[in-house]
Every structure is written in structure tokens, then in C-alpha cells.
mmCIF file of C-alpha atoms and ligand atoms in Angstrom:
data_model
loop_
_atom_site.group_PDB
_atom_site.id
_atom_site.type_symbol
_atom_site.label_atom_id
_atom_site.label_comp_id
_atom_site.label_asym_id
_atom_site.label_seq_id
_atom_site.Cartn_x
_atom_site.Cartn_y
_atom_site.Cartn_z
ATOM 1 C CA UNK A 214 0.000 0.000 0.000
ATOM 2 C CA UNK A 215 1.423 3.404 -0.893
ATOM 3 C CA UNK A 216 0.291 6.925 -0.029
ATOM 4 C CA UNK A 217 0.828 10.184 -1.776
ATOM 5 C CA UNK A 218 2.591 13.152 -0.229
ATOM 6 C CA UNK A 219 1.863 16.574 -1.672
ATOM 7 C CA UNK A 220 4.265 19.396 -0.838
ATOM 8 C CA UNK A 221 2.213 22.571 -0.800
ATOM 9 C CA UNK A 222 5.358 24.710 -1.023
ATOM 10 C CA UNK A 223 6.706 23.243 -4.302
ATOM 11 C CA UNK A 224 3.496 21.762 -5.698
ATOM 12 C CA UNK A 225 5.292 18.398 -6.117
ATOM 13 C CA UNK A 226 3.739 15.040 -5.279
ATOM 14 C CA UNK A 227 5.517 11.779 -4.410
ATOM 15 C CA UNK A 228 4.341 8.242 -3.734
ATOM 16 C CA UNK A 229 5.587 6.796 -0.450
ATOM 17 C CA UNK A 230 5.796 3.004 -0.155
ATOM 18 C CA UNK A 231 4.593 1.076 2.906
ATOM 19 C CA UNK A 232 6.936 1.662 5.876
ATOM 20 C CA UNK A 233 8.958 4.209 3.914
ATOM 21 C CA UNK A 234 9.763 7.605 5.415
ATOM 22 C CA UNK A 235 8.881 10.761 3.514
ATOM 23 C CA UNK A 236 12.589 11.692 3.388
ATOM 24 C CA UNK A 237 13.549 8.350 1.804
ATOM 25 C CA UNK A 238 10.699 8.527 -0.701
ATOM 26 C CA UNK A 239 11.838 12.027 -1.629
ATOM 27 C CA UNK A 240 15.449 10.910 -2.144
ATOM 28 C CA UNK A 241 14.233 7.978 -4.272
ATOM 29 C CA UNK A 242 12.426 10.512 -6.474
ATOM 30 C CA UNK A 243 15.236 13.118 -6.615
ATOM 31 C CA UNK A 244 13.371 15.409 -4.245
ATOM 32 C CA UNK A 245 15.750 16.516 -1.505
ATOM 33 C CA UNK A 246 14.466 17.964 1.727
ATOM 34 C CA UNK A 247 17.105 19.434 4.103
ATOM 35 C CA UNK A 248 18.404 16.629 6.340
ATOM 36 C CA UNK A 249 21.417 15.533 8.319
ATOM 37 C CA UNK A 250 21.317 12.743 10.959
ATOM 38 C CA UNK A 251 18.509 10.552 9.533
ATOM 39 C CA UNK A 252 17.938 9.479 13.136
ATOM 40 C CA UNK A 253 15.358 11.921 14.486
ATOM 41 C CA UNK A 254 17.808 13.836 16.670
ATOM 42 C CA UNK A 255 19.084 16.899 14.780
ATOM 43 C CA UNK A 256 15.825 18.547 13.643
ATOM 44 C CA UNK A 257 17.162 19.563 10.207
ATOM 45 C CA UNK A 258 14.309 17.769 8.420
ATOM 46 C CA UNK A 259 11.532 19.528 10.340
ATOM 47 C CA UNK A 260 8.468 20.326 8.200
ATOM 48 C CA UNK A 261 4.803 21.197 8.733
ATOM 49 C CA UNK A 262 2.030 18.614 8.349
ATOM 50 C CA UNK A 263 -0.999 20.319 6.828
ATOM 51 C CA UNK A 264 -3.338 17.338 6.566
ATOM 52 C CA UNK A 265 -3.298 13.562 6.944
ATOM 53 C CA UNK A 266 -1.590 11.379 9.554
ATOM 54 C CA UNK A 267 1.925 10.028 10.033
ATOM 55 C CA UNK A 268 3.544 7.572 12.427
ATOM 56 C CA UNK A 269 7.179 7.448 13.494
ATOM 57 C CA UNK A 270 9.832 4.762 13.027
ATOM 58 C CA UNK A 271 11.599 6.089 16.164
ATOM 59 C CA UNK A 272 10.453 8.708 18.681
ATOM 60 C CA UNK A 273 10.974 12.154 17.081
ATOM 61 C CA UNK A 274 13.435 13.370 19.717
ATOM 62 C CA UNK A 275 14.157 16.649 17.938
ATOM 63 C CA UNK A 276 10.547 17.851 18.259
ATOM 64 C CA UNK A 277 9.339 19.638 21.380
ATOM 65 C CA UNK A 278 5.791 19.026 22.582
ATOM 66 C CA UNK A 279 4.868 22.517 21.394
ATOM 67 C CA UNK A 280 6.229 21.785 17.899
ATOM 68 C CA UNK A 281 4.304 18.505 17.715
ATOM 69 C CA UNK A 282 1.127 20.272 18.762
ATOM 70 C CA UNK A 283 1.721 22.952 16.136
ATOM 71 C CA UNK A 284 1.891 20.219 13.475
ATOM 72 C CA UNK A 285 5.651 19.923 12.947
ATOM 73 C CA UNK A 286 6.950 16.543 11.797
ATOM 74 C CA UNK A 287 10.382 15.038 11.120
ATOM 75 C CA UNK A 288 10.549 13.858 7.527
ATOM 76 C CA UNK A 289 13.377 11.376 8.269
ATOM 77 C CA UNK A 290 11.114 9.465 10.676
ATOM 78 C CA UNK A 291 7.570 10.158 9.470
ATOM 79 C CA UNK A 292 5.770 7.320 7.657
ATOM 80 C CA UNK A 293 2.369 8.344 6.187
ATOM 81 C CA UNK A 294 -0.749 6.530 7.398
ATOM 82 C CA UNK A 295 -2.863 8.097 4.629
ATOM 83 C CA UNK A 296 -2.429 10.656 1.869
ATOM 84 C CA UNK A 297 -0.796 13.699 3.403
ATOM 85 C CA UNK A 298 -0.076 17.298 2.578
ATOM 86 C CA UNK A 299 3.068 18.930 3.945
ATOM 87 C CA UNK A 300 4.836 22.244 3.720
ATOM 88 C CA UNK A 301 8.553 21.639 3.327
ATOM 89 C CA UNK A 302 11.632 23.266 1.813
ATOM 90 C CA UNK A 303 13.223 21.423 -1.100
ATOM 91 C CA UNK A 304 16.842 21.796 -2.236
ATOM 92 C CA UNK A 305 17.717 21.616 -5.912
ATOM 93 C CA UNK A 306 21.491 21.420 -5.426
ATOM 94 C CA UNK A 307 21.837 17.684 -4.773
ATOM 95 C CA UNK A 308 18.664 16.466 -6.492
ATOM 96 C CA UNK A 309 20.495 14.826 -9.414
ATOM 97 C CA UNK A 310 23.022 13.064 -7.219
ATOM 98 C CA UNK A 311 22.395 9.367 -6.754
ATOM 99 C CA UNK A 312 22.912 7.629 -3.418
ATOM 100 C CA UNK A 313 24.944 4.459 -4.083
ATOM 101 C CA UNK A 314 26.638 1.588 -2.318
ATOM 102 C CA UNK A 315 30.271 1.398 -3.424
ATOM 103 C CA UNK A 316 33.429 -0.514 -2.569
ATOM 104 C CA UNK A 317 36.607 1.366 -1.680
ATOM 105 C CA UNK A 318 40.168 0.580 -0.684
ATOM 106 C CA UNK A 319 42.188 2.282 2.023
ATOM 107 C CA UNK A 320 44.950 4.066 0.114
ATOM 108 C CA UNK A 321 46.617 6.017 2.936
ATOM 109 C CA UNK A 322 46.431 6.464 6.682
ATOM 110 C CA UNK A 323 48.047 9.310 8.584
ATOM 111 C CA UNK A 324 47.836 9.817 12.314
ATOM 112 C CA UNK A 325 47.625 13.598 12.482
ATOM 113 C CA UNK A 326 46.904 13.928 16.217
ATOM 114 C CA UNK A 327 46.999 11.615 19.231
ATOM 115 C CA UNK A 328 43.348 10.669 18.582
ATOM 116 C CA UNK A 329 42.721 11.591 14.915
ATOM 117 C CA UNK A 330 43.523 9.499 11.850
ATOM 118 C CA UNK A 331 43.152 10.854 8.328
ATOM 119 C CA UNK A 332 41.967 7.995 6.130
ATOM 120 C CA UNK A 333 42.103 8.167 2.353
ATOM 121 C CA UNK A 334 39.820 5.889 0.378
ATOM 122 C CA UNK A 335 40.369 5.004 -3.253
ATOM 123 C CA UNK A 336 37.261 4.395 -5.343
ATOM 124 C CA UNK A 337 36.977 2.010 -8.308
ATOM 125 C CA UNK A 338 38.083 3.779 -11.496
ATOM 126 C CA UNK A 339 35.131 2.294 -13.364
ATOM 127 C CA UNK A 340 32.437 3.826 -11.143
ATOM 128 C CA UNK A 341 31.500 7.453 -10.779
ATOM 129 C CA UNK A 342 30.784 8.818 -7.322
ATOM 130 C CA UNK A 343 29.254 12.297 -7.291
ATOM 131 C CA UNK A 344 28.750 14.411 -4.184
ATOM 132 C CA UNK A 345 28.777 17.986 -2.971
ATOM 133 C CA UNK A 346 31.463 19.327 -0.644
ATOM 134 C CA UNK A 347 30.119 19.008 2.899
ATOM 135 C CA UNK A 348 28.184 15.734 2.442
ATOM 136 C CA UNK A 349 28.881 12.503 4.325
ATOM 137 C CA UNK A 350 29.028 8.758 3.729
ATOM 138 C CA UNK A 351 28.103 5.760 5.866
ATOM 139 C CA UNK A 352 30.818 3.108 6.194
ATOM 140 C CA UNK A 353 28.961 -0.231 6.124
ATOM 141 C CA UNK A 354 30.226 -2.607 8.794
ATOM 142 C CA UNK A 355 30.068 -6.379 8.414
ATOM 143 C CA UNK A 356 27.413 -6.792 11.134
ATOM 144 C CA UNK A 357 25.039 -4.423 9.351
ATOM 145 C CA UNK A 358 25.796 -1.367 11.439
ATOM 146 C CA UNK A 359 27.016 1.883 9.906
ATOM 147 C CA UNK A 360 29.320 4.713 10.866
ATOM 148 C CA UNK A 361 28.872 8.155 9.344
ATOM 149 C CA UNK A 362 31.847 10.294 8.302
ATOM 150 C CA UNK A 363 31.901 13.582 6.451
ATOM 151 C CA UNK A 364 34.162 13.798 3.454
ATOM 152 C CA UNK A 365 36.907 16.345 4.090
ATOM 153 C CA UNK A 366 37.897 16.468 0.429
ATOM 154 C CA UNK A 367 36.118 18.303 -2.347
ATOM 155 C CA UNK A 368 34.866 16.225 -5.287
ATOM 156 C CA UNK A 369 37.449 15.796 -8.046
ATOM 157 C CA UNK A 370 37.880 13.331 -10.845
ATOM 158 C CA UNK A 371 40.063 10.316 -10.043
ATOM 159 C CA UNK A 372 39.336 11.226 -6.488
ATOM 160 C CA UNK A 373 40.196 9.767 -3.155
ATOM 161 C CA UNK A 374 37.858 10.442 -0.265
ATOM 162 C CA UNK A 375 39.436 11.944 2.840
ATOM 163 C CA UNK A 376 37.873 11.114 6.219
ATOM 164 C CA UNK A 377 38.891 12.367 9.676
ATOM 165 C CA UNK A 378 38.379 9.553 12.180
ATOM 166 C CA UNK A 379 38.538 10.351 15.871
ATOM 167 C CA UNK A 380 39.424 7.459 18.152
ATOM 168 C CA UNK A 381 36.552 6.708 20.508
ATOM 169 C CA UNK A 382 37.921 4.311 23.162
ATOM 170 C CA UNK A 383 34.887 1.976 23.145
ATOM 171 C CA UNK A 384 34.123 2.460 19.464
ATOM 172 C CA UNK A 385 34.674 -0.719 17.492
ATOM 173 C CA UNK A 386 35.217 0.939 14.109
ATOM 174 C CA UNK A 387 37.515 3.723 15.259
ATOM 175 C CA UNK A 388 39.506 1.221 17.347
ATOM 176 C CA UNK A 389 39.905 -0.916 14.227
ATOM 177 C CA UNK A 390 41.126 2.159 12.329
ATOM 178 C CA UNK A 391 43.710 2.898 15.011
ATOM 179 C CA UNK A 392 44.804 -0.640 15.840
ATOM 180 C CA UNK A 393 44.418 -3.039 12.958
ATOM 181 C CA UNK A 394 43.392 -1.315 9.719
ATOM 182 C CA UNK A 395 46.003 -1.376 6.995
ATOM 183 C CA UNK A 396 46.544 0.314 3.651
ATOM 184 C CA UNK A 397 44.812 -1.750 0.918
ATOM 185 C CA UNK A 398 42.018 -2.941 3.238
ATOM 186 C CA UNK A 399 38.651 -3.106 1.482
ATOM 187 C CA UNK A 400 35.440 -1.547 2.762
ATOM 188 C CA UNK A 401 31.992 -0.648 1.488
ATOM 189 C CA UNK A 402 30.124 2.579 1.973
ATOM 190 C CA UNK A 403 26.819 4.174 1.062
ATOM 191 C CA UNK A 404 26.330 7.815 0.158
ATOM 192 C CA UNK A 405 26.453 10.662 -0.315
ATOM 193 C CA UNK A 406 24.065 11.876 2.389
ATOM 194 C CA UNK A 407 23.099 15.166 3.982
ATOM 195 C CA UNK A 408 22.547 18.721 2.884
ATOM 196 C CA UNK A 409 25.394 20.452 4.712
ATOM 197 C CA UNK A 410 26.718 22.160 1.610
ATOM 198 C CA UNK A 411 27.262 25.810 0.822
ATOM 199 C CA UNK A 412 24.107 27.594 -0.325
ATOM 200 C CA UNK A 413 25.550 29.055 -3.498
ATOM 201 C CA UNK A 414 22.587 31.290 -4.247
ATOM 202 C CA UNK A 415 23.846 33.582 -1.493
ATOM 203 C CA UNK A 416 26.716 36.055 -1.322
ATOM 204 C CA UNK A 417 26.301 36.737 2.385
ATOM 205 C CA UNK A 418 29.442 36.535 4.522
ATOM 206 C CA UNK A 419 29.667 33.017 5.930
ATOM 207 C CA UNK A 420 30.897 32.113 9.403
ATOM 208 C CA UNK A 421 32.127 28.519 9.548
ATOM 209 C CA UNK A 422 32.237 26.935 12.996
ATOM 210 C CA UNK A 423 33.942 23.563 13.517
ATOM 211 C CA UNK A 424 34.318 21.540 16.697
ATOM 212 C CA UNK A 425 37.123 18.926 16.664
ATOM 213 C CA UNK A 426 36.790 16.582 13.674
ATOM 214 C CA UNK A 427 33.716 18.600 12.696
ATOM 215 C CA UNK A 428 36.369 20.383 10.672
ATOM 216 C CA UNK A 429 36.080 17.700 7.963
ATOM 217 C CA UNK A 430 33.032 18.910 5.982
ATOM 218 C CA UNK A 431 33.938 22.541 6.587
ATOM 219 C CA UNK A 432 37.395 21.947 5.116
ATOM 220 C CA UNK A 433 35.731 20.427 2.040
ATOM 221 C CA UNK A 434 33.365 23.402 1.703
ATOM 222 C CA UNK A 435 36.250 25.880 1.955
ATOM 223 C CA UNK A 436 38.440 23.885 -0.409
ATOM 224 C CA UNK A 437 35.606 23.918 -2.958
ATOM 225 C CA UNK A 438 35.022 27.665 -2.541
ATOM 226 C CA UNK A 439 38.740 28.332 -3.063
ATOM 227 C CA UNK A 440 38.831 26.074 -6.133
ATOM 228 C CA UNK A 441 35.795 27.919 -7.548
ATOM 229 C CA UNK A 442 37.524 31.277 -7.044
ATOM 230 C CA UNK A 443 34.746 32.455 -4.725
ATOM 231 C CA UNK A 444 35.118 36.034 -3.509
ATOM 232 C CA UNK A 445 32.587 35.575 -0.744
ATOM 233 C CA UNK A 446 33.826 36.369 2.776
ATOM 234 C CA UNK A 447 34.499 33.380 5.024
ATOM 235 C CA UNK A 448 35.538 33.370 8.659
ATOM 236 C CA UNK A 449 36.458 29.955 10.022
ATOM 237 C CA UNK A 450 36.461 29.319 13.778
ATOM 238 C CA UNK A 451 37.916 25.923 14.743
ATOM 239 C CA UNK A 452 37.441 24.876 18.347
ATOM 240 C CA UNK A 453 39.516 22.099 19.925
ATOM 241 C CA UNK A 454 40.747 21.366 23.422
ATOM 242 C CA UNK A 455 44.501 22.089 23.269
ATOM 243 C CA UNK A 456 47.128 23.042 20.711
ATOM 244 C CA UNK A 457 47.993 19.393 19.961
ATOM 245 C CA UNK A 458 44.430 18.925 18.634
ATOM 246 C CA UNK A 459 44.839 21.556 15.878
ATOM 247 C CA UNK A 460 45.763 18.839 13.424
ATOM 248 C CA UNK A 461 45.394 20.954 10.271
ATOM 249 C CA UNK A 462 46.368 24.330 11.677
ATOM 250 C CA UNK A 463 49.185 24.934 9.191
ATOM 251 C CA UNK A 464 47.047 24.188 6.157
ATOM 252 C CA UNK A 465 44.213 26.461 7.317
ATOM 253 C CA UNK A 466 46.626 29.261 8.246
ATOM 254 C CA UNK A 467 48.232 28.958 4.795
ATOM 255 C CA UNK A 468 44.823 29.160 3.085
ATOM 256 C CA UNK A 469 43.964 32.273 5.102
ATOM 257 C CA UNK A 470 47.348 33.796 4.243
ATOM 258 C CA UNK A 471 46.786 33.275 0.526
ATOM 259 C CA UNK A 472 43.127 34.340 0.312
ATOM 260 C CA UNK A 473 42.072 37.805 1.478
ATOM 261 C CA UNK A 474 38.422 36.733 1.753
ATOM 262 C CA UNK A 475 39.231 33.997 4.321
ATOM 263 C CA UNK A 476 39.915 34.575 8.018
ATOM 264 C CA UNK A 477 40.888 31.753 10.342
ATOM 265 C CA UNK A 478 40.556 31.784 14.138
ATOM 266 C CA UNK A 479 41.602 28.695 16.112
ATOM 267 C CA UNK A 480 40.058 28.464 19.592
ATOM 268 C CA UNK A 481 41.328 26.337 22.486
ATOM 269 C CA UNK A 482 38.925 25.367 25.266
ATOM 270 C CA UNK A 483 41.608 23.989 27.616
ATOM 271 C CA UNK A 484 45.087 25.093 26.507
ATOM 272 C CA UNK A 485 47.808 22.900 28.019
ATOM 273 C CA UNK A 486 50.282 24.517 30.392
ATOM 274 C CA UNK A 487 53.076 24.327 27.813
ATOM 275 C CA UNK A 488 50.921 25.533 24.882
ATOM 276 C CA UNK A 489 52.066 29.158 25.323
ATOM 277 C CA UNK A 490 48.714 30.110 23.802
ATOM 278 C CA UNK A 491 47.811 33.757 23.351
ATOM 279 C CA UNK A 492 44.985 33.172 20.866
ATOM 280 C CA UNK A 493 41.253 32.735 21.486
ATOM 281 C CA UNK A 494 40.255 30.554 24.450
ATOM 282 C CA UNK A 495 36.969 29.145 25.730
ATOM 283 C CA UNK A 496 34.115 27.573 23.815
ATOM 284 C CA UNK A 497 34.175 28.136 20.079
ATOM 285 C CA UNK A 498 30.722 29.790 19.975
ATOM 286 C CA UNK A 499 31.925 32.319 22.567
ATOM 287 C CA UNK A 500 34.771 33.313 20.260
ATOM 288 C CA UNK A 501 32.259 33.921 17.448
ATOM 289 C CA UNK A 502 30.196 36.119 19.785
ATOM 290 C CA UNK A 503 33.303 38.102 20.756
ATOM 291 C CA UNK A 504 33.952 38.878 17.070
ATOM 292 C CA UNK A 505 30.358 39.562 15.949
ATOM 293 C CA UNK A 506 27.863 41.709 17.845
ATOM 294 C CA UNK A 507 25.280 41.392 15.100
ATOM 295 C CA UNK A 508 24.804 38.303 12.903
ATOM 296 C CA UNK A 509 21.742 39.523 11.008
ATOM 297 C CA UNK A 510 23.615 39.803 7.700
ATOM 298 C CA UNK A 511 25.467 36.469 7.958
ATOM 299 C CA UNK A 512 25.054 32.774 7.287
ATOM 300 C CA UNK A 513 26.536 30.278 9.717
ATOM 301 C CA UNK A 514 27.672 26.734 8.878
ATOM 302 C CA UNK A 515 28.424 24.726 12.017
ATOM 303 C CA UNK A 516 29.616 21.145 12.443
ATOM 304 C CA UNK A 517 30.442 19.582 15.776
ATOM 305 C CA UNK A 518 28.979 17.792 18.776
ATOM 306 C CA UNK A 519 25.330 18.436 19.768
ATOM 307 C CA UNK A 520 26.295 20.685 22.702
ATOM 308 C CA UNK A 521 28.128 23.016 20.300
ATOM 309 C CA UNK A 522 25.234 23.081 17.841
ATOM 310 C CA UNK A 523 22.726 23.778 20.634
ATOM 311 C CA UNK A 524 24.860 26.682 21.869
ATOM 312 C CA UNK A 525 25.083 28.031 18.310
ATOM 313 C CA UNK A 526 21.291 27.862 17.874
ATOM 314 C CA UNK A 527 20.627 29.678 21.133
ATOM 315 C CA UNK A 528 23.322 32.337 21.093
ATOM 316 C CA UNK A 529 23.627 33.119 17.386
ATOM 317 C CA UNK A 530 19.890 33.605 16.901
ATOM 318 C CA UNK A 531 19.923 35.895 19.961
ATOM 319 C CA UNK A 532 22.487 37.994 18.054
ATOM 320 C CA UNK A 533 20.114 38.377 15.109
ATOM 321 C CA UNK A 534 20.985 35.353 12.942
ATOM 322 C CA UNK A 535 17.746 34.211 11.263
ATOM 323 C CA UNK A 536 17.151 30.533 12.187
ATOM 324 C CA UNK A 537 16.926 29.618 8.486
ATOM 325 C CA UNK A 538 20.482 30.819 7.937
ATOM 326 C CA UNK A 539 22.076 28.472 10.454
ATOM 327 C CA UNK A 540 23.111 25.288 8.636
ATOM 328 C CA UNK A 541 24.495 22.538 10.800
ATOM 329 C CA UNK A 542 25.692 18.958 10.996
ATOM 330 C CA UNK A 543 25.530 17.581 14.496
ATOM 331 C CA UNK A 544 27.351 14.364 15.315
ATOM 332 C CA UNK A 545 27.648 11.996 18.229
ATOM 333 C CA UNK A 546 30.625 9.666 18.385
ATOM 334 C CA UNK A 547 29.296 6.118 18.283
ATOM 335 C CA UNK A 548 30.278 4.109 21.353
ATOM 336 C CA UNK A 549 27.493 1.556 21.233
ATOM 337 C CA UNK A 550 29.711 -1.155 19.854
HETATM 338 FE FE1 LIG B 656 15.655 14.205 10.621
HETATM 339 FE FE2 LIG B 656 18.023 14.782 11.717
HETATM 340 S S1 LIG B 656 16.051 14.731 12.665
HETATM 341 S S2 LIG B 656 17.541 14.442 9.623
#
């Protein structure tokens, strides 16, 4: 049994199969709603239900009671129970990009910090893999579980994918990366996913906020903007704990040195005694607030742990940033294995 979903905002209609979420049905039909976690926690896929009924595959954690009462739904979890009408934003940018399952081979591994490994994955020459800078893939594990990683490299032909893997002590995959993975190992992944890419229909100054390995998609976005010769203003804030965690500091400083439209501000939350640090300290969102009294004219792209994203939502909107101009990817490190 299938139901139809009509998006009042675009006028488009899609058929949703039994037990399929509206987000998945959209992706199957090249209709892309904004989304990130696909797990009901980030709230990126929030939309308004105008008529009809939906049920949820998992509890919609990202919705408050007030939002549920007002008719908000999460498209990544909502399965229609009859024909429904919704009001939802659609994004054209990634609509033609196909989500695929592909094999890959580890081509290089570099331990760039005590707990961060940069993995490079070589793709089969015979298969094309298209994505937008800022998107992520799911590594498919043998037991059926998945681990999501943003691609830190911009798309290029003959490409390798660059991932930044942080070692989570109880995490099975990241422990494998740090302890037993070798160059030439084979893996499979599915992707690309997510809509954390630069909105190119805008020339507004963009503030990029990264927490730890949340740098990965932001590095890809910046790399793409530089390659495109963008003259848009970018200000990157990268928050980590101590100086030893700034694993790509030199590269980012060199980019900022070469490009007048890019500023780079590293921020340490707990500088070590021997760091001799005279730069920005504290939480990364606090550094943004120290630099910008008024965010009304900006866009913000933020990637990091949920606590950082929550702080960005609260404090940046209080400084005038319209909620629709905060784009974010929120990640939890998986320790459930
Ligand atoms: Fe739906 Fe995150 S809550 S994509």
C-alpha cells in the first residue's frame, strides 16, 4: 500500500511506499528535503504537516511538545498513514546526485593527532561517485551497522575520499582504524548523504564553525570555494581542546594567508600549560560572539557535537541570525559497539 505526499510549497507530489519515510521517498524521487542525521535527533528535516496522519519509526526526539502540537513533523522518521499534505523546503542542489553503495580501498592512513587518523579511500576507477562538498558517507560494517563520516575532500575526478576519524575508546570501528586497519584494506560505503553544503545562491558573509573533527566537511566546503575562485567572505572558527588537537592548523593558516576573503581563528577550550597560547580561548561559539555583535547579515555553517550546535542555535539567533540561515551537521561519536 502506498500513499501520496503533496508538498504545498513546491506543488510536487511523491508516492511513499509502505513503511517508507517521507525523506527516503523524496530521495528515491530526486526530491531533496534538508536533512542531516537521519535518526530523528538533529531537527534539520523539520516540516509542517498540513493534513493527513503520520507515524514514526523512532520517537521524534528533535521535536518539542509545542512543535508537535503545532503540526511539525520530522521527515526522516515520518511514515504516512494516509495521503498527506506537507509544507517543506526542497533543495535543488543535490537532487540529481544518486545515493549508491560502493566498494573502496584504504589508500593512505596518517595519524595527524593523538586521537585523529586521516583515512584516504580510493574508489573504483570504473564507477563514478558524485557528491557535494560538505556531504557525508556511511561506512557499512560487516554486522550491518554503519558509521557516518563527512568527506573532508572536495569532489574531483580520479578522487580519493578523505575522512577524519577520531578514536573513541569503546568504538569498534575507530579502534579498528587505530589498531588493525592497513593500507589496501577493502570496505563498502553508502552515500552521499546530507545537505550540509554551501548555499551558493547567497553572497552573504559566511561564518564557519567547527568543533574537533567537525572540521572535515567545513574543510571540504572551503576547499571547494577556493577552487571555484569564490570572492565571498568566510571566517572559520575551529574549536579544539589544546594546541595538539589543531591537526590541520598549518594548512588552514596557509589558506587564510593566501586568500584575502578567508579569516581563520583557532580556539582552544583547555590550553595545556606548555601551549604558550595567546589566541582565542573558551568555547568556540563564545569566540564567534566576541567577534560579531550582530549576525543579522550572515550565514553560519556549524559542524560539531550536539552541545556546540545547541549553543550556536541559542546564542547566534539571539544575536540576530535568522534561524533559516544556520546550517548545521551535528554528530555523536558512536560508542554503542
Ligand atoms: Fe531528521 Fe536529523 S532529525 S535528519
